[in-house]
């Protein structure tokens, strides 16, 4: 993790894609934490299944939420989601996964169909944005989080 003023960047240790294109898994700027596109990828230890949009969406959402953990945030902090689908037919299943993960938080959500992904087995990619309230709070170090917080 690097910090420059009010901007902190979190890099995944298991993502060669981030290194290859020069990106970060999550970037905190001010009161927002933006999580880049997450897919169920073999590089992340979860191979996508063919024709499993619900399962792929759950894996992707969980991966995106794990990028919020170093900032002390969770699904309740998410204010916006974006879902990119390779097939319109998968909208209901991806929506079901979204409702399961974010139903209580009810973030603003966008779902669009795209031409495809770099890995043709991928059916869904997700992005999330979270609100952290206190713009001065940076990522937590392991063991810093208080119980019950």
Short mmCIF file of C-alpha atoms in Angstrom, two decimals:
data_model
loop_
_atom_site.label_atom_id
_atom_site.label_comp_id
_atom_site.label_asym_id
_atom_site.label_seq_id
_atom_site.Cartn_x
_atom_site.Cartn_y
_atom_site.Cartn_z
CA UNK A 1 0.00 0.00 0.00
CA UNK A 2 1.31 3.46 -0.79
CA UNK A 3 0.06 6.80 0.47
CA UNK A 4 0.33 10.25 -1.06
CA UNK A 5 -1.55 12.88 0.91
CA UNK A 6 -5.23 11.99 0.86
CA UNK A 7 -4.84 9.21 -1.72
CA UNK A 8 -4.02 5.63 -0.73
CA UNK A 9 -3.61 2.77 -3.18
CA UNK A 10 -4.04 -0.90 -2.41
CA UNK A 11 -2.41 -3.40 -4.74
CA UNK A 12 -3.33 -7.06 -4.84
CA UNK A 13 -0.45 -9.40 -4.24
CA UNK A 14 -1.95 -12.03 -6.55
CA UNK A 15 -2.81 -9.88 -9.56
CA UNK A 16 -0.36 -9.84 -12.45
CA UNK A 17 -2.97 -7.81 -14.38
CA UNK A 18 -2.57 -4.81 -12.08
CA UNK A 19 1.19 -4.85 -12.58
CA UNK A 20 0.88 -5.35 -16.34
CA UNK A 21 -1.41 -2.36 -16.89
CA UNK A 22 -0.25 -0.15 -13.99
CA UNK A 23 -3.38 -0.12 -11.84
CA UNK A 24 -4.41 -0.64 -8.21
CA UNK A 25 -7.08 -2.92 -6.78
CA UNK A 26 -8.49 -0.06 -4.71
CA UNK A 27 -7.84 3.66 -4.43
CA UNK A 28 -9.02 5.75 -1.50
CA UNK A 29 -9.41 9.45 -2.22
CA UNK A 30 -11.08 11.68 0.32
CA UNK A 31 -14.20 10.00 1.66
CA UNK A 32 -14.46 7.43 -1.18
CA UNK A 33 -12.80 4.09 -1.80
CA UNK A 34 -12.99 2.94 -5.42
CA UNK A 35 -12.47 -0.73 -6.20
CA UNK A 36 -11.43 -1.56 -9.76
CA UNK A 37 -13.05 -4.24 -11.87
CA UNK A 38 -13.03 -7.66 -10.22
CA UNK A 39 -13.69 -10.93 -12.04
CA UNK A 40 -13.63 -14.53 -10.86
CA UNK A 41 -10.16 -15.26 -12.23
CA UNK A 42 -7.74 -18.16 -11.95
CA UNK A 43 -5.10 -15.64 -10.83
CA UNK A 44 -7.24 -14.89 -7.78
CA UNK A 45 -7.54 -18.61 -7.00
CA UNK A 46 -11.09 -18.99 -8.29
CA UNK A 47 -11.50 -20.31 -11.80
CA UNK A 48 -14.68 -19.13 -13.45
CA UNK A 49 -17.19 -21.79 -14.31
CA UNK A 50 -18.78 -21.88 -17.71
CA UNK A 51 -22.35 -20.57 -17.65
CA UNK A 52 -22.38 -19.81 -13.90
CA UNK A 53 -23.28 -16.11 -13.75
CA UNK A 54 -24.66 -16.23 -10.19
CA UNK A 55 -21.57 -18.00 -8.81
CA UNK A 56 -19.20 -15.79 -10.79
CA UNK A 57 -20.96 -12.68 -9.52
CA UNK A 58 -20.73 -13.84 -5.89
CA UNK A 59 -17.00 -14.54 -6.27
CA UNK A 60 -16.44 -11.15 -7.92
CA UNK A 61 -18.44 -9.24 -5.29
CA UNK A 62 -16.60 -11.02 -2.46
CA UNK A 63 -13.28 -10.20 -4.12
CA UNK A 64 -14.28 -6.55 -4.43
CA UNK A 65 -15.41 -6.43 -0.79
CA UNK A 66 -12.11 -7.93 0.36
CA UNK A 67 -10.37 -4.89 -1.14
CA UNK A 68 -12.39 -2.70 1.25
CA UNK A 69 -11.30 -4.60 4.37
CA UNK A 70 -7.90 -2.84 4.77
CA UNK A 71 -9.86 0.43 4.96
CA UNK A 72 -12.16 -0.93 7.68
CA UNK A 73 -15.14 -1.03 5.31
CA UNK A 74 -17.67 -3.67 4.32
CA UNK A 75 -20.85 -4.12 2.25
CA UNK A 76 -22.74 -1.60 4.39
CA UNK A 77 -20.27 1.09 3.26
CA UNK A 78 -20.87 0.46 -0.46
CA UNK A 79 -22.78 3.29 -2.14
CA UNK A 80 -22.37 2.34 -5.82
CA UNK A 81 -21.92 -0.85 -7.81
CA UNK A 82 -21.34 -1.50 -11.49
CA UNK A 83 -21.92 -4.87 -13.08
CA UNK A 84 -20.62 -5.67 -16.54
CA UNK A 85 -22.15 -8.74 -18.19
CA UNK A 86 -21.11 -10.55 -21.34
CA UNK A 87 -24.72 -11.75 -21.91
CA UNK A 88 -28.04 -10.00 -21.20
CA UNK A 89 -29.51 -13.41 -20.33
CA UNK A 90 -27.44 -13.37 -17.11
CA UNK A 91 -29.01 -10.19 -15.70
CA UNK A 92 -31.42 -11.96 -13.34
CA UNK A 93 -28.76 -14.26 -11.87
CA UNK A 94 -26.21 -11.47 -11.41
CA UNK A 95 -28.96 -9.31 -9.92
CA UNK A 96 -29.81 -12.12 -7.49
CA UNK A 97 -26.18 -12.26 -6.35
CA UNK A 98 -26.12 -8.46 -5.98
CA UNK A 99 -29.28 -8.54 -3.85
CA UNK A 100 -27.79 -11.31 -1.68
CA UNK A 101 -24.60 -9.34 -1.02
CA UNK A 102 -25.92 -5.75 -0.94
CA UNK A 103 -29.67 -6.06 -0.26
CA UNK A 104 -29.49 -4.31 3.11
CA UNK A 105 -27.16 -1.54 1.87
CA UNK A 106 -29.10 -0.92 -1.38
CA UNK A 107 -26.32 0.95 -3.23
CA UNK A 108 -26.89 2.80 -6.49
CA UNK A 109 -26.33 0.14 -9.13
CA UNK A 110 -25.66 -0.04 -12.85
CA UNK A 111 -25.71 -3.17 -14.99
CA UNK A 112 -24.54 -3.10 -18.61
CA UNK A 113 -23.83 -5.68 -21.27
CA UNK A 114 -20.37 -5.51 -22.84
CA UNK A 115 -18.82 -7.18 -25.88
CA UNK A 116 -16.67 -9.48 -23.75
CA UNK A 117 -13.73 -9.83 -21.39
CA UNK A 118 -10.03 -10.62 -21.77
CA UNK A 119 -10.77 -14.13 -20.43
CA UNK A 120 -13.65 -15.51 -22.51
CA UNK A 121 -14.82 -17.74 -19.61
CA UNK A 122 -15.68 -14.65 -17.56
CA UNK A 123 -19.37 -13.75 -17.59
CA UNK A 124 -19.34 -10.85 -15.13
CA UNK A 125 -17.02 -8.14 -13.82
CA UNK A 126 -17.92 -5.84 -10.94
CA UNK A 127 -16.74 -2.50 -9.57
CA UNK A 128 -17.74 -0.97 -6.26
CA UNK A 129 -17.44 2.40 -4.57
CA UNK A 130 -17.65 2.84 -0.82
CA UNK A 131 -18.07 5.82 1.48
CA UNK A 132 -15.76 5.90 4.46
CA UNK A 133 -17.18 8.97 6.17
CA UNK A 134 -14.00 10.22 7.74
CA UNK A 135 -11.82 11.36 4.84
CA UNK A 136 -8.72 11.40 7.04
CA UNK A 137 -8.88 7.72 7.93
CA UNK A 138 -6.43 5.60 5.97
CA UNK A 139 -6.21 1.86 5.55
CA UNK A 140 -6.05 -0.07 8.78
CA UNK A 141 -3.00 -2.06 9.65
CA UNK A 142 -3.62 -5.71 10.53
CA UNK A 143 -4.87 -5.97 14.10
CA UNK A 144 -6.01 -2.33 14.33
CA UNK A 145 -9.73 -2.94 13.96
CA UNK A 146 -11.68 -2.88 17.21
CA UNK A 147 -13.97 -5.77 18.01
CA UNK A 148 -17.60 -5.02 17.24
CA UNK A 149 -16.72 -2.05 15.04
#
